[in-house]
Amino acid sequence: MDRDDRMRLAVLSDVHGNAWALESVLADVERHRPHRFVLLGDLLADGPAPARTLALLRALPNATCVQGNTDRYLADLAQVVPPRSEMPDLIQTWRWAVDRLGEEGRRFLACLPTDAMLETPVGRVLATHGTPGNDEGLLYPGRADTWADLNWHGARLLLVGHTHPPFVLETEGGTIVNPGSVGIPTPTGWRASYALVDLFGGGQIAVRHEQVAWDIEAYIAAFEEGIPLNRKAAPMLEALRLQVDR
């Protein structure tokens, strides 16, 4: 297949304010020379470097970005508090992130679309965080009830994030790709995960998942400098410390 008829997408999701993992992923992506970045949301919440992460993402060339559920929470915390009042520790962490992002960062998140359609050599590609039209929708390869009735909006390829395990799923509707998580990559042994998706003029789709090492110790140190811990972060940090000690 000729490179001239190919579009290469670098697909990243669930960075979660982890600038160290993102920097390692971007350094790895550079050698693959993608034509476009596709960012599938949950970009800044729950990590110790939301502002630094946002600066890295906004500097990317030819990037398409959609809004994840935690991006929506940060954009308007007022609409989160009533249904999430049972999780005050998470609200505290999100407020901490909003304070560091400022009004400009909040506006950036608020303006992101829930879905984005790309025109490619294989036809339409739909990017979303959870499921089309639902940033909290869940897709699992082993559960047909989570993907059998999706509205593909005429797309041949669906790019999703949210659940964190990387996968490729062939369905009657088309191909579904989850690149895994950059910032909280528990299913990949804490190696930051992303996907390279090659789209060819003949209709072929080739997907390769990549896993990249990153500076876990610096990430832990940043958490210890003052980000409010929540029920998700505490066990994650303990697991990361065990990873460092191996």
mmCIF file of C-alpha atoms in Angstrom:
data_model
loop_
_atom_site.group_PDB
_atom_site.id
_atom_site.type_symbol
_atom_site.label_atom_id
_atom_site.label_comp_id
_atom_site.label_asym_id
_atom_site.label_seq_id
_atom_site.Cartn_x
_atom_site.Cartn_y
_atom_site.Cartn_z
ATOM 1 C CA MET A 1 0.000 0.000 0.000
ATOM 2 C CA ASP A 2 1.362 3.379 -1.003
ATOM 3 C CA ARG A 3 1.952 5.934 1.740
ATOM 4 C CA ASP A 4 0.412 8.586 -0.523
ATOM 5 C CA ASP A 5 -3.086 7.103 -0.174
ATOM 6 C CA ARG A 6 -2.888 6.737 3.591
ATOM 7 C CA MET A 7 -4.057 8.918 6.451
ATOM 8 C CA ARG A 8 -2.437 8.136 9.787
ATOM 9 C CA LEU A 9 -4.243 9.113 12.975
ATOM 10 C CA ALA A 10 -2.590 9.264 16.387
ATOM 11 C CA VAL A 11 -5.474 8.556 18.764
ATOM 12 C CA LEU A 12 -5.103 9.528 22.433
ATOM 13 C CA SER A 13 -7.626 9.391 25.256
ATOM 14 C CA ASP A 14 -8.006 9.749 29.004
ATOM 15 C CA VAL A 15 -4.887 11.800 29.723
ATOM 16 C CA HIS A 16 -6.350 12.859 33.090
ATOM 17 C CA GLY A 17 -3.902 15.671 33.812
ATOM 18 C CA ASN A 18 -0.851 13.403 33.563
ATOM 19 C CA ALA A 19 1.644 15.599 31.730
ATOM 20 C CA TRP A 20 4.505 13.129 32.257
ATOM 21 C CA ALA A 21 2.737 10.294 30.472
ATOM 22 C CA LEU A 22 1.554 12.683 27.751
ATOM 23 C CA GLU A 23 5.067 13.980 27.111
ATOM 24 C CA SER A 24 6.372 10.430 26.722
ATOM 25 C CA VAL A 25 3.529 9.517 24.374
ATOM 26 C CA LEU A 26 4.026 12.624 22.227
ATOM 27 C CA ALA A 27 7.746 11.891 21.928
ATOM 28 C CA ASP A 28 6.896 8.372 20.767
ATOM 29 C CA VAL A 29 4.188 9.580 18.378
ATOM 30 C CA GLU A 30 6.581 11.994 16.693
ATOM 31 C CA ARG A 31 8.599 9.204 15.112
ATOM 32 C CA HIS A 32 5.443 7.800 13.487
ATOM 33 C CA ARG A 33 4.595 11.090 11.728
ATOM 34 C CA PRO A 34 0.791 11.099 11.968
ATOM 35 C CA HIS A 35 -1.293 13.330 9.731
ATOM 36 C CA ARG A 36 -3.732 14.157 12.519
ATOM 37 C CA PHE A 37 -4.178 13.804 16.266
ATOM 38 C CA VAL A 38 -7.547 12.684 17.620
ATOM 39 C CA LEU A 39 -8.100 13.360 21.329
ATOM 40 C CA LEU A 40 -11.010 11.473 22.873
ATOM 41 C CA GLY A 41 -11.591 13.413 26.076
ATOM 42 C CA ASP A 42 -11.059 13.163 29.832
ATOM 43 C CA LEU A 43 -8.041 15.346 29.299
ATOM 44 C CA LEU A 44 -7.340 17.230 32.517
ATOM 45 C CA ALA A 45 -9.259 16.012 35.587
ATOM 46 C CA ASP A 46 -7.884 13.747 38.334
ATOM 47 C CA GLY A 47 -4.189 14.439 37.751
ATOM 48 C CA PRO A 48 -1.600 16.784 39.289
ATOM 49 C CA ALA A 49 -0.772 18.855 36.170
ATOM 50 C CA PRO A 50 -3.966 20.058 34.457
ATOM 51 C CA ALA A 51 -2.582 23.381 33.196
ATOM 52 C CA ARG A 52 0.654 21.871 31.893
ATOM 53 C CA THR A 53 -1.296 19.088 30.198
ATOM 54 C CA LEU A 54 -3.620 21.590 28.534
ATOM 55 C CA ALA A 55 -0.668 23.576 27.185
ATOM 56 C CA LEU A 56 0.794 20.422 25.619
ATOM 57 C CA LEU A 57 -2.517 19.476 24.021
ATOM 58 C CA ARG A 58 -3.255 22.938 22.668
ATOM 59 C CA ALA A 59 0.148 23.011 20.972
ATOM 60 C CA LEU A 60 -0.585 19.901 18.889
ATOM 61 C CA PRO A 61 -0.913 20.463 15.135
ATOM 62 C CA ASN A 62 -3.932 19.178 13.204
ATOM 63 C CA ALA A 63 -5.784 18.007 16.298
ATOM 64 C CA THR A 64 -9.439 17.037 16.606
ATOM 65 C CA CYS A 65 -10.658 16.974 20.203
ATOM 66 C CA VAL A 66 -13.924 15.881 21.814
ATOM 67 C CA GLN A 67 -15.240 16.438 25.319
ATOM 68 C CA GLY A 68 -15.159 13.660 27.892
ATOM 69 C CA ASN A 69 -17.393 13.463 30.925
ATOM 70 C CA THR A 70 -14.765 14.867 33.299
ATOM 71 C CA ASP A 71 -14.020 17.692 30.852
ATOM 72 C CA ARG A 72 -17.717 18.554 31.047
ATOM 73 C CA TYR A 73 -17.571 18.451 34.848
ATOM 74 C CA LEU A 74 -14.627 20.873 34.952
ATOM 75 C CA ALA A 75 -16.303 23.188 32.452
ATOM 76 C CA ASP A 76 -19.315 23.617 34.744
ATOM 77 C CA LEU A 77 -18.922 22.212 38.242
ATOM 78 C CA ALA A 78 -22.280 23.640 39.286
ATOM 79 C CA GLN A 79 -24.120 21.106 37.152
ATOM 80 C CA VAL A 80 -22.121 18.245 38.668
ATOM 81 C CA VAL A 81 -22.597 18.849 42.380
ATOM 82 C CA PRO A 82 -26.251 17.773 42.882
ATOM 83 C CA PRO A 83 -26.015 14.311 41.250
ATOM 84 C CA ARG A 84 -22.469 13.808 42.516
ATOM 85 C CA SER A 85 -22.982 15.051 46.074
ATOM 86 C CA GLU A 86 -22.169 11.594 47.415
ATOM 87 C CA MET A 87 -18.589 12.095 46.171
ATOM 88 C CA PRO A 88 -17.328 15.284 47.894
ATOM 89 C CA ASP A 89 -13.705 14.178 47.617
ATOM 90 C CA LEU A 90 -13.964 14.047 43.814
ATOM 91 C CA ILE A 91 -15.628 17.467 43.714
ATOM 92 C CA GLN A 92 -12.754 18.862 45.785
ATOM 93 C CA THR A 93 -10.199 17.464 43.344
ATOM 94 C CA TRP A 94 -12.074 18.891 40.368
ATOM 95 C CA ARG A 95 -12.308 22.331 42.012
ATOM 96 C CA TRP A 96 -8.541 22.216 42.533
ATOM 97 C CA ALA A 97 -8.073 21.552 38.802
ATOM 98 C CA VAL A 98 -10.464 24.337 37.773
ATOM 99 C CA ASP A 99 -8.556 26.826 39.947
ATOM 100 C CA ARG A 100 -5.355 25.972 38.099
ATOM 101 C CA LEU A 101 -6.890 26.060 34.634
ATOM 102 C CA GLY A 102 -8.489 29.475 35.055
ATOM 103 C CA GLU A 103 -11.297 30.893 32.977
ATOM 104 C CA GLU A 104 -9.517 30.369 29.653
ATOM 105 C CA GLY A 105 -8.979 26.679 30.351
ATOM 106 C CA ARG A 106 -12.555 26.246 31.495
ATOM 107 C CA ARG A 107 -13.834 27.905 28.300
ATOM 108 C CA PHE A 108 -11.647 25.616 26.193
ATOM 109 C CA LEU A 109 -13.257 22.557 27.768
ATOM 110 C CA ALA A 110 -16.761 24.017 27.542
ATOM 111 C CA CYS A 111 -16.423 24.559 23.786
ATOM 112 C CA LEU A 112 -15.404 20.987 22.968
ATOM 113 C CA PRO A 113 -17.994 18.927 21.065
ATOM 114 C CA THR A 114 -19.392 15.649 22.342
ATOM 115 C CA ASP A 115 -18.709 13.982 18.965
ATOM 116 C CA ALA A 116 -16.577 14.866 15.934
ATOM 117 C CA MET A 117 -16.788 13.463 12.407
ATOM 118 C CA LEU A 118 -13.692 13.168 10.207
ATOM 119 C CA GLU A 119 -13.666 12.631 6.456
ATOM 120 C CA THR A 120 -10.913 10.128 5.631
ATOM 121 C CA PRO A 121 -9.766 7.820 2.799
ATOM 122 C CA VAL A 122 -12.013 5.042 4.190
ATOM 123 C CA GLY A 123 -15.025 7.311 4.614
ATOM 124 C CA ARG A 124 -16.386 8.837 7.780
ATOM 125 C CA VAL A 125 -14.686 8.336 11.142
ATOM 126 C CA LEU A 126 -16.642 9.260 14.281
ATOM 127 C CA ALA A 127 -14.733 10.290 17.411
ATOM 128 C CA THR A 128 -16.452 10.301 20.803
ATOM 129 C CA HIS A 129 -15.555 9.729 24.438
ATOM 130 C CA GLY A 130 -18.080 7.144 25.589
ATOM 131 C CA THR A 131 -20.676 6.342 22.941
ATOM 132 C CA PRO A 132 -22.079 8.643 20.239
ATOM 133 C CA GLY A 133 -23.983 11.427 21.963
ATOM 134 C CA ASN A 134 -23.214 10.144 25.477
ATOM 135 C CA ASP A 135 -19.906 10.974 27.163
ATOM 136 C CA GLU A 136 -20.666 8.496 29.957
ATOM 137 C CA GLY A 137 -21.626 5.622 27.641
ATOM 138 C CA LEU A 138 -19.710 2.379 28.130
ATOM 139 C CA LEU A 139 -18.491 0.039 25.380
ATOM 140 C CA TYR A 140 -17.125 -3.403 26.227
ATOM 141 C CA PRO A 141 -15.929 -5.831 23.519
ATOM 142 C CA GLY A 142 -17.413 -8.845 25.306
ATOM 143 C CA ARG A 143 -20.854 -7.305 25.775
ATOM 144 C CA ALA A 144 -22.851 -6.948 22.581
ATOM 145 C CA ASP A 145 -25.579 -5.067 24.442
ATOM 146 C CA THR A 146 -23.179 -2.111 24.801
ATOM 147 C CA TRP A 147 -22.557 -1.704 21.073
ATOM 148 C CA ALA A 148 -25.274 -3.524 19.095
ATOM 149 C CA ASP A 149 -27.632 -0.536 18.816
ATOM 150 C CA LEU A 150 -25.199 2.356 18.392
ATOM 151 C CA ASN A 151 -25.974 5.229 16.032
ATOM 152 C CA TRP A 152 -22.896 5.390 13.813
ATOM 153 C CA HIS A 153 -24.137 8.466 11.896
ATOM 154 C CA GLY A 154 -22.870 6.944 8.667
ATOM 155 C CA ALA A 155 -19.338 6.342 9.967
ATOM 156 C CA ARG A 156 -17.294 3.266 9.146
ATOM 157 C CA LEU A 157 -14.922 3.615 12.108
ATOM 158 C CA LEU A 158 -15.773 4.624 15.678
ATOM 159 C CA LEU A 159 -13.051 5.925 18.017
ATOM 160 C CA VAL A 160 -13.928 5.760 21.729
ATOM 161 C CA GLY A 161 -12.255 6.133 25.125
ATOM 162 C CA HIS A 162 -13.611 6.295 28.692
ATOM 163 C CA THR A 163 -13.138 2.680 29.841
ATOM 164 C CA HIS A 164 -9.271 2.681 29.572
ATOM 165 C CA PRO A 165 -8.516 -0.869 28.273
ATOM 166 C CA PRO A 166 -7.315 -0.710 24.632
ATOM 167 C CA PHE A 167 -9.194 -2.803 22.083
ATOM 168 C CA VAL A 168 -10.245 -3.234 18.463
ATOM 169 C CA LEU A 169 -13.723 -4.614 17.829
ATOM 170 C CA GLU A 170 -15.218 -5.602 14.482
ATOM 171 C CA THR A 171 -19.020 -5.328 14.444
ATOM 172 C CA GLU A 172 -21.744 -5.395 11.821
ATOM 173 C CA GLY A 173 -21.856 -1.611 12.001
ATOM 174 C CA GLY A 174 -18.122 -1.141 11.527
ATOM 175 C CA THR A 175 -14.849 -1.080 13.457
ATOM 176 C CA ILE A 176 -14.583 0.266 17.012
ATOM 177 C CA VAL A 177 -11.184 1.285 18.398
ATOM 178 C CA ASN A 178 -10.328 2.256 21.959
ATOM 179 C CA PRO A 179 -6.717 3.512 22.235
ATOM 180 C CA GLY A 180 -6.540 2.901 25.975
ATOM 181 C CA SER A 181 -5.549 5.535 28.510
ATOM 182 C CA VAL A 182 -2.546 7.835 28.389
ATOM 183 C CA GLY A 183 -2.782 9.073 31.960
ATOM 184 C CA ILE A 184 -4.288 6.236 34.061
ATOM 185 C CA PRO A 185 -3.214 3.145 32.091
ATOM 186 C CA THR A 186 -3.959 0.443 34.657
ATOM 187 C CA PRO A 187 -4.880 -2.244 32.083
ATOM 188 C CA THR A 188 -1.470 -1.955 30.367
ATOM 189 C CA GLY A 189 0.792 -2.364 33.384
ATOM 190 C CA TRP A 190 0.974 1.417 33.865
ATOM 191 C CA ARG A 191 2.510 1.977 30.436
ATOM 192 C CA ALA A 192 0.790 4.902 28.718
ATOM 193 C CA SER A 193 -1.379 3.619 25.875
ATOM 194 C CA TYR A 194 -2.374 5.153 22.546
ATOM 195 C CA ALA A 195 -3.270 3.941 19.052
ATOM 196 C CA LEU A 196 -1.988 4.531 15.539
ATOM 197 C CA VAL A 197 -4.751 4.106 12.982
ATOM 198 C CA ASP A 198 -3.841 3.936 9.283
ATOM 199 C CA LEU A 199 -6.680 4.566 6.833
ATOM 200 C CA PHE A 200 -6.061 3.621 3.200
ATOM 201 C CA GLY A 201 -7.763 4.734 0.009
ATOM 202 C CA GLY A 202 -8.662 1.135 -0.795
ATOM 203 C CA GLY A 203 -10.791 0.973 2.349
ATOM 204 C CA GLN A 204 -8.328 -0.870 4.583
ATOM 205 C CA ILE A 205 -7.998 0.046 8.257
ATOM 206 C CA ALA A 206 -4.864 -0.901 10.206
ATOM 207 C CA VAL A 207 -4.681 -0.365 13.973
ATOM 208 C CA ARG A 208 -1.620 -0.618 16.184
ATOM 209 C CA HIS A 209 -1.707 -0.042 19.937
ATOM 210 C CA GLU A 210 1.443 1.370 21.491
ATOM 211 C CA GLN A 211 2.485 1.380 25.155
ATOM 212 C CA VAL A 212 5.086 3.821 26.442
ATOM 213 C CA ALA A 213 7.025 4.107 29.711
ATOM 214 C CA TRP A 214 6.824 7.427 31.561
ATOM 215 C CA ASP A 215 8.160 9.141 34.698
ATOM 216 C CA ILE A 216 6.004 7.579 37.399
ATOM 217 C CA GLU A 217 8.167 8.912 40.245
ATOM 218 C CA ALA A 218 7.709 12.531 39.116
ATOM 219 C CA TYR A 219 3.958 11.982 38.894
ATOM 220 C CA ILE A 220 3.820 10.605 42.441
ATOM 221 C CA ALA A 221 5.933 13.508 43.717
ATOM 222 C CA ALA A 222 3.573 16.017 42.101
ATOM 223 C CA PHE A 223 0.595 14.407 43.835
ATOM 224 C CA GLU A 224 2.397 14.600 47.165
ATOM 225 C CA GLU A 225 3.011 18.329 46.705
ATOM 226 C CA GLY A 226 -0.599 19.198 47.352
ATOM 227 C CA ILE A 227 -3.338 17.944 45.027
ATOM 228 C CA PRO A 228 -6.333 16.854 47.135
ATOM 229 C CA LEU A 229 -6.518 13.075 47.143
ATOM 230 C CA ASN A 230 -9.799 11.311 46.428
ATOM 231 C CA ARG A 231 -11.078 7.754 46.663
ATOM 232 C CA LYS A 232 -9.731 6.935 43.192
ATOM 233 C CA ALA A 233 -6.292 8.528 43.574
ATOM 234 C CA ALA A 234 -5.185 6.969 46.856
ATOM 235 C CA PRO A 235 -5.217 3.304 45.720
ATOM 236 C CA MET A 236 -3.795 4.310 42.342
ATOM 237 C CA LEU A 237 -0.810 6.019 43.974
ATOM 238 C CA GLU A 238 -0.207 2.985 46.165
ATOM 239 C CA ALA A 239 -0.159 0.757 43.081
ATOM 240 C CA LEU A 240 2.242 3.144 41.355
ATOM 241 C CA ARG A 241 4.600 3.110 44.335
ATOM 242 C CA LEU A 242 4.666 -0.678 44.166
ATOM 243 C CA GLN A 243 5.436 -0.415 40.452
ATOM 244 C CA VAL A 244 8.395 1.887 41.155
ATOM 245 C CA ASP A 245 9.729 -0.432 43.878
ATOM 246 C CA ARG A 246 9.851 -3.467 41.584
#
